[in-house]
mmCIF file of C-alpha atoms in Angstrom:
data_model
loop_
_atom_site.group_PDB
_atom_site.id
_atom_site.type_symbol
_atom_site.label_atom_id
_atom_site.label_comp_id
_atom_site.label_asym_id
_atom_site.label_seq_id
_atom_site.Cartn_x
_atom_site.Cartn_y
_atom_site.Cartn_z
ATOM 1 C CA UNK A 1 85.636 113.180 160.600
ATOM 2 C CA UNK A 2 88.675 111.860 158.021
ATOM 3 C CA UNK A 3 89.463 114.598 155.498
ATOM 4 C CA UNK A 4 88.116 114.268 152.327
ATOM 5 C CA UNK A 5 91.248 113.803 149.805
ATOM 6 C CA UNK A 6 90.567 115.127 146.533
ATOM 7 C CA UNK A 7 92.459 113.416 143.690
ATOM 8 C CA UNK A 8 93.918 115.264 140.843
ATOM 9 C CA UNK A 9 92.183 116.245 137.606
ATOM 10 C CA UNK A 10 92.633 113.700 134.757
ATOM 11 C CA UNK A 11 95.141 115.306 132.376
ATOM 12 C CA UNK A 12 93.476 116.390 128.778
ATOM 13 C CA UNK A 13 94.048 113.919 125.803
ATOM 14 C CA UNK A 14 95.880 116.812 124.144
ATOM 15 C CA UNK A 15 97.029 120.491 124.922
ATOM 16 C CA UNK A 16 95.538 122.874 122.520
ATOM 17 C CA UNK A 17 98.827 122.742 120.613
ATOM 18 C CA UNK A 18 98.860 118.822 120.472
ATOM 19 C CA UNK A 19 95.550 119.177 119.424
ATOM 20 C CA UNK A 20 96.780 121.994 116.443
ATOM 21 C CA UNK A 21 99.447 119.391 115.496
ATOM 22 C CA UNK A 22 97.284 116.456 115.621
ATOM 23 C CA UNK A 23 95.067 118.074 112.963
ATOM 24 C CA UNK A 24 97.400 119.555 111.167
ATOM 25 C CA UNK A 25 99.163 115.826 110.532
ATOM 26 C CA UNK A 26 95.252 114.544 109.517
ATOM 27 C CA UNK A 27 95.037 117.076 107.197
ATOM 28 C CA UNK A 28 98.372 116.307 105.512
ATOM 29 C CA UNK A 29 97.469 112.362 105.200
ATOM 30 C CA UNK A 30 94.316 112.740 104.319
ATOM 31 C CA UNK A 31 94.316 116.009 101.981
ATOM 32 C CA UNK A 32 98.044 117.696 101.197
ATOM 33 C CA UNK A 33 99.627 113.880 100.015
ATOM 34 C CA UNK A 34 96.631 112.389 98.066
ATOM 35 C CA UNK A 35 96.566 115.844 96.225
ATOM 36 C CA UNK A 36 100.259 116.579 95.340
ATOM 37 C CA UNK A 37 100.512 112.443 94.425
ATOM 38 C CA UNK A 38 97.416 112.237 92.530
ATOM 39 C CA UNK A 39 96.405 115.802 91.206
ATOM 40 C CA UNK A 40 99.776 117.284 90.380
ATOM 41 C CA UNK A 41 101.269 116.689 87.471
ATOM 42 C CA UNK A 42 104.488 114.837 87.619
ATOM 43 C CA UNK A 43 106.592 117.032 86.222
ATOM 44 C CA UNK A 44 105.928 119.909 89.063
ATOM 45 C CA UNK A 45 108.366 120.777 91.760
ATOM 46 C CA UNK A 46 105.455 119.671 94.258
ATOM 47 C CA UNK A 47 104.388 116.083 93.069
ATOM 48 C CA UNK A 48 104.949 113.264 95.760
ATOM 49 C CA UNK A 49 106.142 110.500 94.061
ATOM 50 C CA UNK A 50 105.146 107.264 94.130
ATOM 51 C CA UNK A 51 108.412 106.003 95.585
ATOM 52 C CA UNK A 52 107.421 108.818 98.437
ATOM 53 C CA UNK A 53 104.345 107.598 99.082
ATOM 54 C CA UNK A 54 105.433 104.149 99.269
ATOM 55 C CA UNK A 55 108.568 104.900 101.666
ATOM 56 C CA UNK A 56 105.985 106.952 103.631
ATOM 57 C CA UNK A 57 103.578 104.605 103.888
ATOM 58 C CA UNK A 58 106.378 102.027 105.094
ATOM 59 C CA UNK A 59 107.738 104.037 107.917
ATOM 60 C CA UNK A 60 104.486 105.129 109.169
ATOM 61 C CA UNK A 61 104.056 101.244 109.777
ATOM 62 C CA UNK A 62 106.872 101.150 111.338
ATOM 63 C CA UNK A 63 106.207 103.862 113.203
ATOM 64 C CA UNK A 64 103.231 102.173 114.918
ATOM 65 C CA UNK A 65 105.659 99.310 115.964
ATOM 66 C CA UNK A 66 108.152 101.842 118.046
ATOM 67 C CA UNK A 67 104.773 103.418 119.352
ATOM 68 C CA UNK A 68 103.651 99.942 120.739
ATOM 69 C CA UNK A 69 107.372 99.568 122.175
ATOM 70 C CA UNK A 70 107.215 102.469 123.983
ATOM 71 C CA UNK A 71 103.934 101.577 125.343
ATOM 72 C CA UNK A 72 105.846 98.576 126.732
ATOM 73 C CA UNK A 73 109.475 99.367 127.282
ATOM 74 C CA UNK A 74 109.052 103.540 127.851
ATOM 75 C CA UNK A 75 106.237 103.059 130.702
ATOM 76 C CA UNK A 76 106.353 99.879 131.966
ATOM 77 C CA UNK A 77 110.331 99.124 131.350
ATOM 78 C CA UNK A 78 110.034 96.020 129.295
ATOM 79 C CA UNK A 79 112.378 95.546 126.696
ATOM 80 C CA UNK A 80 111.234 93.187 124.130
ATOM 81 C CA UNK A 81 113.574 92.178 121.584
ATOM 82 C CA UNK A 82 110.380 89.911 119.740
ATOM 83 C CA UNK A 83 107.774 92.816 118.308
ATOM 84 C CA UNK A 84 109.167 91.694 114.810
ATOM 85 C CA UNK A 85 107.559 88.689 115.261
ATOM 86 C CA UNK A 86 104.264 90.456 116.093
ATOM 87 C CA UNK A 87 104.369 92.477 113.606
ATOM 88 C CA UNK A 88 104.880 89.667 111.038
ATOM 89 C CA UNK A 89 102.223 87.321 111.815
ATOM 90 C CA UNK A 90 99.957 90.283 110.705
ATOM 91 C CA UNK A 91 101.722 90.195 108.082
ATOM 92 C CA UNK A 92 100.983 86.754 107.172
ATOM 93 C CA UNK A 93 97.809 86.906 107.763
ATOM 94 C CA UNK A 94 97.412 90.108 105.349
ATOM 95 C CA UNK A 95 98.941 87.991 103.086
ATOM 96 C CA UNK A 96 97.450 85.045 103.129
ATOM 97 C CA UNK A 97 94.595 86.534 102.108
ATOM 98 C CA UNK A 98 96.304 88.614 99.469
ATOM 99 C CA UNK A 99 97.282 85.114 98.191
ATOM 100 C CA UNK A 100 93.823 83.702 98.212
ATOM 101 C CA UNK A 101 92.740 87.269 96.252
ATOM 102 C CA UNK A 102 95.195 85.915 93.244
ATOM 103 C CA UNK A 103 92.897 82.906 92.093
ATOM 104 C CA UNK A 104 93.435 81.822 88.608
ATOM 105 C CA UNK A 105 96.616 84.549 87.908
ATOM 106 C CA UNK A 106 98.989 82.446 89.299
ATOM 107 C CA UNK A 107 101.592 81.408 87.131
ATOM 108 C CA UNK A 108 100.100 77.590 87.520
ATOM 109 C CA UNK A 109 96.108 78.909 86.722
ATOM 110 C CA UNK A 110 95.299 77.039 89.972
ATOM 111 C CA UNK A 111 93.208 78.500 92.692
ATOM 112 C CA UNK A 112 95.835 77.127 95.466
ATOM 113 C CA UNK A 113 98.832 79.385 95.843
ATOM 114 C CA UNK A 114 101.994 78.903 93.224
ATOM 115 C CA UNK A 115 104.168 77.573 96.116
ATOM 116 C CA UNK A 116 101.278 75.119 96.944
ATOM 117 C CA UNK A 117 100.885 73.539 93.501
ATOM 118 C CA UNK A 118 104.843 73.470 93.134
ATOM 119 C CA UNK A 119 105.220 71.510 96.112
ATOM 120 C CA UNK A 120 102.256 69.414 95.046
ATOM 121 C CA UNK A 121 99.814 70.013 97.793
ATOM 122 C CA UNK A 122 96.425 68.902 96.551
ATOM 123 C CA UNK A 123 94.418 71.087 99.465
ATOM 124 C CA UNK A 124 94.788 73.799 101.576
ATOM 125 C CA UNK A 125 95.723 73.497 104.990
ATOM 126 C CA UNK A 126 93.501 73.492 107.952
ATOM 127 C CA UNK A 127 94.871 76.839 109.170
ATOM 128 C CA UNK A 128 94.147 79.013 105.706
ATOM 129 C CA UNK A 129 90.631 77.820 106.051
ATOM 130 C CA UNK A 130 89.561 81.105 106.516
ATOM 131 C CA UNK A 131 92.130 83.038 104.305
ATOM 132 C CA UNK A 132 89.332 84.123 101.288
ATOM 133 C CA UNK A 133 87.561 86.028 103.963
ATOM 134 C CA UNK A 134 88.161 89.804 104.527
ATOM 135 C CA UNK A 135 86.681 90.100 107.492
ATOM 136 C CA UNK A 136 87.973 87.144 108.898
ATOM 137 C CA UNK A 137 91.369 88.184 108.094
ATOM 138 C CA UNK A 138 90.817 91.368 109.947
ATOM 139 C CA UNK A 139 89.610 89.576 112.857
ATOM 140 C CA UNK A 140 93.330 87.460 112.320
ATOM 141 C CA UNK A 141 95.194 89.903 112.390
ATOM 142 C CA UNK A 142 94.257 91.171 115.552
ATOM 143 C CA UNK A 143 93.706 88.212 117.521
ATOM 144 C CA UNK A 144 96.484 85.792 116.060
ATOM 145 C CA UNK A 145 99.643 88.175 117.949
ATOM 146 C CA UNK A 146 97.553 89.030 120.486
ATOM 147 C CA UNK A 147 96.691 85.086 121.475
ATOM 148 C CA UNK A 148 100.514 84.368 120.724
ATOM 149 C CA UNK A 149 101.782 87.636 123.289
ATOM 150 C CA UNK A 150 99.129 86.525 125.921
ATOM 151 C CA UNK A 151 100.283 82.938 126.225
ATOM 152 C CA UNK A 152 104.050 83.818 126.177
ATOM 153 C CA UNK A 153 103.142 86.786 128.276
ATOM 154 C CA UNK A 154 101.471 84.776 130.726
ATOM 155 C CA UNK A 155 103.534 82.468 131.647
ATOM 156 C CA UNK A 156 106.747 84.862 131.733
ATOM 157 C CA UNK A 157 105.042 87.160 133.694
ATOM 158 C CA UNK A 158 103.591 84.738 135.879
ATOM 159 C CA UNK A 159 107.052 83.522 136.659
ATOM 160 C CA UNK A 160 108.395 86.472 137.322
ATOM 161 C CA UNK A 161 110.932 86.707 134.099
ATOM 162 C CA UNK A 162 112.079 90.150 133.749
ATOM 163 C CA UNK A 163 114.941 92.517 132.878
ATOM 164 C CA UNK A 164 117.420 91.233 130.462
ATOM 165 C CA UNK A 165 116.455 87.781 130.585
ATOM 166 C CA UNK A 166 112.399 88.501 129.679
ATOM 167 C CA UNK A 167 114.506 90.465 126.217
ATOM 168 C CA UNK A 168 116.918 86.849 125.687
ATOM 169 C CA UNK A 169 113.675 84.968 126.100
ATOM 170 C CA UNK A 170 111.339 87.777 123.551
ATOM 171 C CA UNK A 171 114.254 87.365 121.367
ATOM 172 C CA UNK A 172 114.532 83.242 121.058
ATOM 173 C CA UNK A 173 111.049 83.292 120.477
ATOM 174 C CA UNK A 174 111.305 85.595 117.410
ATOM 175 C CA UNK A 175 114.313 83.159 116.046
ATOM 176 C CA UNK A 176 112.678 79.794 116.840
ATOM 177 C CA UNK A 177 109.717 81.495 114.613
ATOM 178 C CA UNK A 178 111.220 82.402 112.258
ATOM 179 C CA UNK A 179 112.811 78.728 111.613
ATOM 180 C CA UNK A 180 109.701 77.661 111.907
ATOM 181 C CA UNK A 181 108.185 79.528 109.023
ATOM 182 C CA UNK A 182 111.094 78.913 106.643
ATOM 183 C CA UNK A 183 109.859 75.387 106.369
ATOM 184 C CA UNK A 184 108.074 74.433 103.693
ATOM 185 C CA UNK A 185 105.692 71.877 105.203
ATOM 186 C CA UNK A 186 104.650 74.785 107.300
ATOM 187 C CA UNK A 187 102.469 76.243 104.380
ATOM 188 C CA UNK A 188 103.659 79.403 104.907
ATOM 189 C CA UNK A 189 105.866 80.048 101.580
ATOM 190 C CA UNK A 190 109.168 78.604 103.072
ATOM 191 C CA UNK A 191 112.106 81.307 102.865
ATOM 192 C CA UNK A 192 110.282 83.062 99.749
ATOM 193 C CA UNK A 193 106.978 83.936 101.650
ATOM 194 C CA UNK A 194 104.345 85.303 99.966
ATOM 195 C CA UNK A 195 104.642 87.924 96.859
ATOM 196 C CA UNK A 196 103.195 88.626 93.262
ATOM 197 C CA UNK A 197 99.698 89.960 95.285
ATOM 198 C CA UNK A 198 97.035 91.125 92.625
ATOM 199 C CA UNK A 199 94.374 92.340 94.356
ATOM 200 C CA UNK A 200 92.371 93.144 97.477
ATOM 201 C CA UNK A 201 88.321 93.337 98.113
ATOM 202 C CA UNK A 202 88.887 92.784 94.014
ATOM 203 C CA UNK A 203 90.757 95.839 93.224
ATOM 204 C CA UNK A 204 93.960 95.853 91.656
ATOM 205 C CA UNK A 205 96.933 96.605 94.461
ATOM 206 C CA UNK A 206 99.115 98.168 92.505
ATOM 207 C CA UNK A 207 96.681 100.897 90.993
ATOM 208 C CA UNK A 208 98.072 104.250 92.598
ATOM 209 C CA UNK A 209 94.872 105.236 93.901
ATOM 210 C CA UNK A 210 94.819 101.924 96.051
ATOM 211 C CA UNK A 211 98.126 102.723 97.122
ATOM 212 C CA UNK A 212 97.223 105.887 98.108
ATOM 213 C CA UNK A 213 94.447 104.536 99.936
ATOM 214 C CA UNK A 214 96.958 102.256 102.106
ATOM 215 C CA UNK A 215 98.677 105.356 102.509
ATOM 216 C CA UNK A 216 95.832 107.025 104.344
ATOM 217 C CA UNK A 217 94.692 104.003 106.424
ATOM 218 C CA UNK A 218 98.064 103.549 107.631
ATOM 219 C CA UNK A 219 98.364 107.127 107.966
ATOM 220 C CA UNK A 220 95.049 107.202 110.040
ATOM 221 C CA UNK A 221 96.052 104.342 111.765
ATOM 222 C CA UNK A 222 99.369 105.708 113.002
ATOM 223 C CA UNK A 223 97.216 109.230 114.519
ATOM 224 C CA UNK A 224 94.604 106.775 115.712
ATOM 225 C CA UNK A 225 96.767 104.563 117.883
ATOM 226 C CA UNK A 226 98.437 107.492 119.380
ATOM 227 C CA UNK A 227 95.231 109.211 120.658
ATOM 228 C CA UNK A 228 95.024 105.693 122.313
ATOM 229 C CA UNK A 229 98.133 105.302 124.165
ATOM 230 C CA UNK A 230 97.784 108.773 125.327
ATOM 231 C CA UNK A 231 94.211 108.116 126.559
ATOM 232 C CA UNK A 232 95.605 104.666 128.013
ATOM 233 C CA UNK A 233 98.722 106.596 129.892
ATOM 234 C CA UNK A 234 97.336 109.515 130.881
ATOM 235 C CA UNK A 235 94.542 106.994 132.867
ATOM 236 C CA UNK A 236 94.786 105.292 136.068
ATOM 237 C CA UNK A 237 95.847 102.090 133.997
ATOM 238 C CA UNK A 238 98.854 104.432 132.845
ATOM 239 C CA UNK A 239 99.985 105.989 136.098
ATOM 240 C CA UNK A 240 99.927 102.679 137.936
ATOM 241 C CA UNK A 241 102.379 100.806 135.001
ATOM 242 C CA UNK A 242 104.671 103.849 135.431
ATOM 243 C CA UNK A 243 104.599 102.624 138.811
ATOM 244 C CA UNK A 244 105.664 99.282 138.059
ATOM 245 C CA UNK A 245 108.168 100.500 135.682
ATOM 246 C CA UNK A 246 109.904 102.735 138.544
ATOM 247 C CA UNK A 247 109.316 100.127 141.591
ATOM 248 C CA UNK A 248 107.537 97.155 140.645
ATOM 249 C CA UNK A 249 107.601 95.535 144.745
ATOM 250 C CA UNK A 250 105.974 98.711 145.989
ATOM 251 C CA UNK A 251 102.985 98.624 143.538
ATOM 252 C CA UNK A 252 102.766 95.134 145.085
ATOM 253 C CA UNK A 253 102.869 96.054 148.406
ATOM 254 C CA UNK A 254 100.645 98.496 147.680
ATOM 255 C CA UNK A 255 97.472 95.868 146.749
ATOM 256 C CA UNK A 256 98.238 95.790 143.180
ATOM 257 C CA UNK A 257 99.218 92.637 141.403
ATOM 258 C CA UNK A 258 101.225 93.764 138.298
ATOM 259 C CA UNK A 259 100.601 90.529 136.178
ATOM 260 C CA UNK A 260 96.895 92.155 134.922
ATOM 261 C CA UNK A 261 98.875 95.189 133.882
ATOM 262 C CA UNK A 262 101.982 93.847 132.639
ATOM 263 C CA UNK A 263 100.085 91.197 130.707
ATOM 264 C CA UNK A 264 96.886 93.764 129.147
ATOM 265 C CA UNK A 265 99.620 96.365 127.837
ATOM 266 C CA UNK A 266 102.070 93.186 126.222
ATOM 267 C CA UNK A 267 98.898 92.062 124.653
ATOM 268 C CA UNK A 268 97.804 95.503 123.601
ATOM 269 C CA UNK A 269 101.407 96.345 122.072
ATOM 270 C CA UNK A 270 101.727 93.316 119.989
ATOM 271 C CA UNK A 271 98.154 93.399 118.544
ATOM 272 C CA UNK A 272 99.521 97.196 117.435
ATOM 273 C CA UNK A 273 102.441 95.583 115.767
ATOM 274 C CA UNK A 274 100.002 93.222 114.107
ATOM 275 C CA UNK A 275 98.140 95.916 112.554
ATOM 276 C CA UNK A 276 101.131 97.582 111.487
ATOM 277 C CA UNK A 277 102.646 94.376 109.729
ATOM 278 C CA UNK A 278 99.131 93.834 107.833
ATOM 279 C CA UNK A 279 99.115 97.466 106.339
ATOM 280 C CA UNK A 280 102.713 97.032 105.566
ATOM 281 C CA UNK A 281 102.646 93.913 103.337
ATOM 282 C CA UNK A 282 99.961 95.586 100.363
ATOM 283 C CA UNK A 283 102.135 98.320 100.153
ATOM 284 C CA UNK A 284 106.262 96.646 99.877
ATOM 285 C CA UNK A 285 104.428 93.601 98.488
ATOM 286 C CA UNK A 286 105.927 91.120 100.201
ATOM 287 C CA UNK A 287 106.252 88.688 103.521
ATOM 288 C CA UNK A 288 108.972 86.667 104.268
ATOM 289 C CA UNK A 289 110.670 84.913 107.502
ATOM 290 C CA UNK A 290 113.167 87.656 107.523
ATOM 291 C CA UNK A 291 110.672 90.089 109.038
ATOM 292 C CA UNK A 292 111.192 87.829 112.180
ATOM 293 C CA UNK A 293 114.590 88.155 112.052
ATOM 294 C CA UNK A 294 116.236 89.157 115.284
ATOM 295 C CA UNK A 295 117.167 92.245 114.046
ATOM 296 C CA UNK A 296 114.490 93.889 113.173
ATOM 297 C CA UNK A 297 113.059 93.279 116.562
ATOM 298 C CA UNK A 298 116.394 95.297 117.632
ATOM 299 C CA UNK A 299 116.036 98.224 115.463
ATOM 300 C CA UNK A 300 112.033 98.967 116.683
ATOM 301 C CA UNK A 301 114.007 99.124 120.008
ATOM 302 C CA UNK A 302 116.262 101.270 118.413
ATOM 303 C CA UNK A 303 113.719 104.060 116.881
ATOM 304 C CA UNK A 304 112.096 104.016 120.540
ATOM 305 C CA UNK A 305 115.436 105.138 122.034
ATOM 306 C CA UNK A 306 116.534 107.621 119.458
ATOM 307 C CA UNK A 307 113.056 109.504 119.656
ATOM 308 C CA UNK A 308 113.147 109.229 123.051
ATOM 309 C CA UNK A 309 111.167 106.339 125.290
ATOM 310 C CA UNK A 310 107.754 107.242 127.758
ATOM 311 C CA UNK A 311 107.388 110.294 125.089
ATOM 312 C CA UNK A 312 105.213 108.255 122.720
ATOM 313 C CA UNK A 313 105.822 111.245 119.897
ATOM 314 C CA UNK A 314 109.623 110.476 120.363
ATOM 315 C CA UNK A 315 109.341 106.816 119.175
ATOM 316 C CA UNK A 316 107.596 107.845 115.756
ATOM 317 C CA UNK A 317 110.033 110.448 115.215
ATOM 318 C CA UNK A 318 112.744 108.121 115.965
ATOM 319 C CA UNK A 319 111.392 105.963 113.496
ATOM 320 C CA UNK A 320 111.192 108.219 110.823
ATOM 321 C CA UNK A 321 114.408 109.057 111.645
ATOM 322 C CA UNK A 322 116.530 106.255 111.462
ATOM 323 C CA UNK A 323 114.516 104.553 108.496
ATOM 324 C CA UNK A 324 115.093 107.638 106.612
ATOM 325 C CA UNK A 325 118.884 106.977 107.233
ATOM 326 C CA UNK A 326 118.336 103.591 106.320
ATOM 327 C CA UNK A 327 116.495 104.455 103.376
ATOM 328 C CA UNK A 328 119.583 106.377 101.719
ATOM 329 C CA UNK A 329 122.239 104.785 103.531
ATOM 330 C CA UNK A 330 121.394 101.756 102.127
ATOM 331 C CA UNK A 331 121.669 102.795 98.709
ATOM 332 C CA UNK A 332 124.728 105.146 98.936
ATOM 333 C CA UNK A 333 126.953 103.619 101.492
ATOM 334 C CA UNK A 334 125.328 100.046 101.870
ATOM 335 C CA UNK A 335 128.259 98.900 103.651
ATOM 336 C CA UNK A 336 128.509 100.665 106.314
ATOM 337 C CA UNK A 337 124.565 100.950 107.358
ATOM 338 C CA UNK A 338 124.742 98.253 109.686
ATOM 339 C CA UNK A 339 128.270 100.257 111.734
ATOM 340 C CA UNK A 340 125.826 103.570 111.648
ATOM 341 C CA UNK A 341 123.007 101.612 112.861
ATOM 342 C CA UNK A 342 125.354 100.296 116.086
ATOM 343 C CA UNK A 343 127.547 103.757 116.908
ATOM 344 C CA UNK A 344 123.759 105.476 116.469
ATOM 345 C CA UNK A 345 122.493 102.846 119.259
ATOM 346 C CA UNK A 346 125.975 103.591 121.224
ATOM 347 C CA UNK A 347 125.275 106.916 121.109
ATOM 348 C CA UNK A 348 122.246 107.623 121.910
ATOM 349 C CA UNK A 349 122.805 105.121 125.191
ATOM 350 C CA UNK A 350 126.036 107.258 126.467
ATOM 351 C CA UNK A 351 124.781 110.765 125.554
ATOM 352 C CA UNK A 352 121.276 111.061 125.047
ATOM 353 C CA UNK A 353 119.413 109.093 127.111
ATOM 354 C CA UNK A 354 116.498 111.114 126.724
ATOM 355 C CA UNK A 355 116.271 110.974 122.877
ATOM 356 C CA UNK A 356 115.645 113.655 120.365
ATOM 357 C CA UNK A 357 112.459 114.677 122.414
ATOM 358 C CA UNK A 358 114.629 115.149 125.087
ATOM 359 C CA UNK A 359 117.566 116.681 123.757
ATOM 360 C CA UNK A 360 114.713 119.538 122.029
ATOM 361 C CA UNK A 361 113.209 120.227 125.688
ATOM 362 C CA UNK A 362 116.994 120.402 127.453
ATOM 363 C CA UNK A 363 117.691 123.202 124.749
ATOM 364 C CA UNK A 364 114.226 124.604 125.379
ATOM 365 C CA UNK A 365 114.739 125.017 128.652
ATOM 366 C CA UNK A 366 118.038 127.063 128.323
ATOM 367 C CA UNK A 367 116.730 128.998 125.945
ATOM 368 C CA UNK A 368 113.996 130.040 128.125
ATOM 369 C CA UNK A 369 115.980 129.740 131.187
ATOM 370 C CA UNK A 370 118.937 132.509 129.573
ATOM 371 C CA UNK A 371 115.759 134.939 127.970
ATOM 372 C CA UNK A 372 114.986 135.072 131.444
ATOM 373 C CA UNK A 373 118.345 136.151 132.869
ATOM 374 C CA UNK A 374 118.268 138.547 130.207
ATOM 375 C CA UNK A 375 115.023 139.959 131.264
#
């Protein structure tokens, strides 16, 4: 008689201090920064500002893109230098329907968009057919960067693309899109996008109790998508794409074919980045082609690996991190973001390849590791 073999307890979701922090980061989106914007007076030492709530809301968007990478590049060791592309085809289609939302307050009272009727287009195009639909839109936001990231992911996958040439290829997709929307004929804006929104569901965008409701959604969002991945790595789905991460031919030789898993968690990771780019464009109030640009694709890589990568609380501090630098480097040293941005990268690379998560639990450990000497 074979022994029975008894496998190991799924892990919880959260510890009971996850679980603490986790509510204690609901309670301040949803309660502590509606209140001090909205309820305190503006005057008082306490009052988030609009700016604040704006720059916020923006990082927490961002925050779900370097999630999504880490889902990807932290546990299953794909680097993809294309989530900005991801991210901003939910952002078109956000926008799009933000456009449609305008009607007769464009500048040319038509109910085609301004760039439309200044080109002289007499129609919309076949593929804004259903842009005056909310629910539609949410549906296109989902499925329009997932669809894209299956197909690409498919066939790369499938052929076995990986390392730094699957990043080259992730990365000449993102350009060759972004050409592609800078054209006019595309109906897409050209290189100004889409701006001047008005409304959404019929109330006014830039009211600041709708833009403390994007606040909260994206806010919600953000909390939401992590109780996901954790559920999702801490899973049998998780363990075995840590597996392929750390020895891809074993998991093969094992009975597993890694294209199902490589493929599910690229197509799960760029519908993320989807969301994130449709909560994003109601709150900076614009889309452009430059959210394609190669470079921001490098920089969600970037607040993965300062956090700290297969951490999935590492990438959002990361995030918040480095776009905070960004957010007053920018304005007092503008010149010399772009050096801080590389010798950050650099650094982190050569001396903390762990991150800021793990740079807090190597000093956690010696702590605790010299109390106990002392004791």
């Amino acid at each position: 008689m074979k022994p029975v073999v008894s496998l190991p307890s799924p892990a919880p979701l959260l510890s009971r201090t996850g679980w603490a922090a986790f509510l204690v980061a609901l309670i301040v989106v949803c309660a502590v920064a509606p209140v001090l914007n909205l309820l305190v007076p503006a005057g008082s030492l306490f009052h988030l500002s609009d700016y604040g709530v704006g720059l916020v809301g923006r990082i927490m968007c961002y925050a779900i893109c370097a999630l999504a990478m880490d889902l990807i590049w932290g546990f299953t060791g794909i680097l993809s230098l294309g989530h900005g592309l991801f991210f901003a085809l939910g952002g078109y289609a956000m926008g799009m329907y933000l456009m449609r939302q305008i009607g007769l307050d464009g500048n040319y009272k038509s109910e085609l968009p301004d760039f439309m009727v200044f080109l002289d287009w007499k129609e919309l195009p076949w593929h804004w057919t259903f842009s005056d639909s909310f629910v539609a839109t949410l549906f296109l936001i989902i499925a329009v960067p997932g669809i894209v990231a299956f197909v690409f992911g498919y066939f790369a996958f499938r052929s076995r693309i990986k390392g730094v040439y699957f990043s080259i290829i992730t990365q000449a997709m993102t350009f060759a899109a972004m050409l592609l929307f800078f054209r006019n004929e595309t109906g897409f804006g050209g290189n100004n996008g889409f701006t001047d929104f008005k409304r959404i569901l019929d109330i006014p965008v830039a009211t600041p109790s709708m833009r403390m409701t994007l606040f909260v959604l994206t806010g919600i969002t953000l909390l939401g998508f992590f109780l996901m991945a954790r559920w999702l790595i801490n899973s049998k789905f998780g363990r075995v794409l840590q597996a392929v991460r750390d020895a891809e031919t074993r998991v093969m030789f094992s009975g597993y074919n890694p294209l199902g898993y490589k493929l599910t968690i690229w197509t799960i990771s760029a519908m993320m980045c989807g969301v994130a780019g449709a909560l994003y464009v109601p709150q900076v109030g614009i889309i452009n082609p430059s959210e394609m640009s190669p470079a921001n694709s490098i920089e969600i890589a970037i607040w993965a690996a300062v956090g700290g990568r297969a951490t999935l609380i590492g990438p959002i501090l990361g995030a918040f991190i480095v776009s905070g630098a960004k957010s007053w480097l920018t304005v007092a040293y503008p010149e010399f973001w772009l050096y801080f941005l590389g010798a950050l990268f650099i650094g982190v690379t050569l001396f903390l390849p762990d991150g800021v998560v793990g740079l807090v639990k190597r000093l956690a450990t010696t702590a605790a590791a010299k109390s106990g000497d002392k004791a």
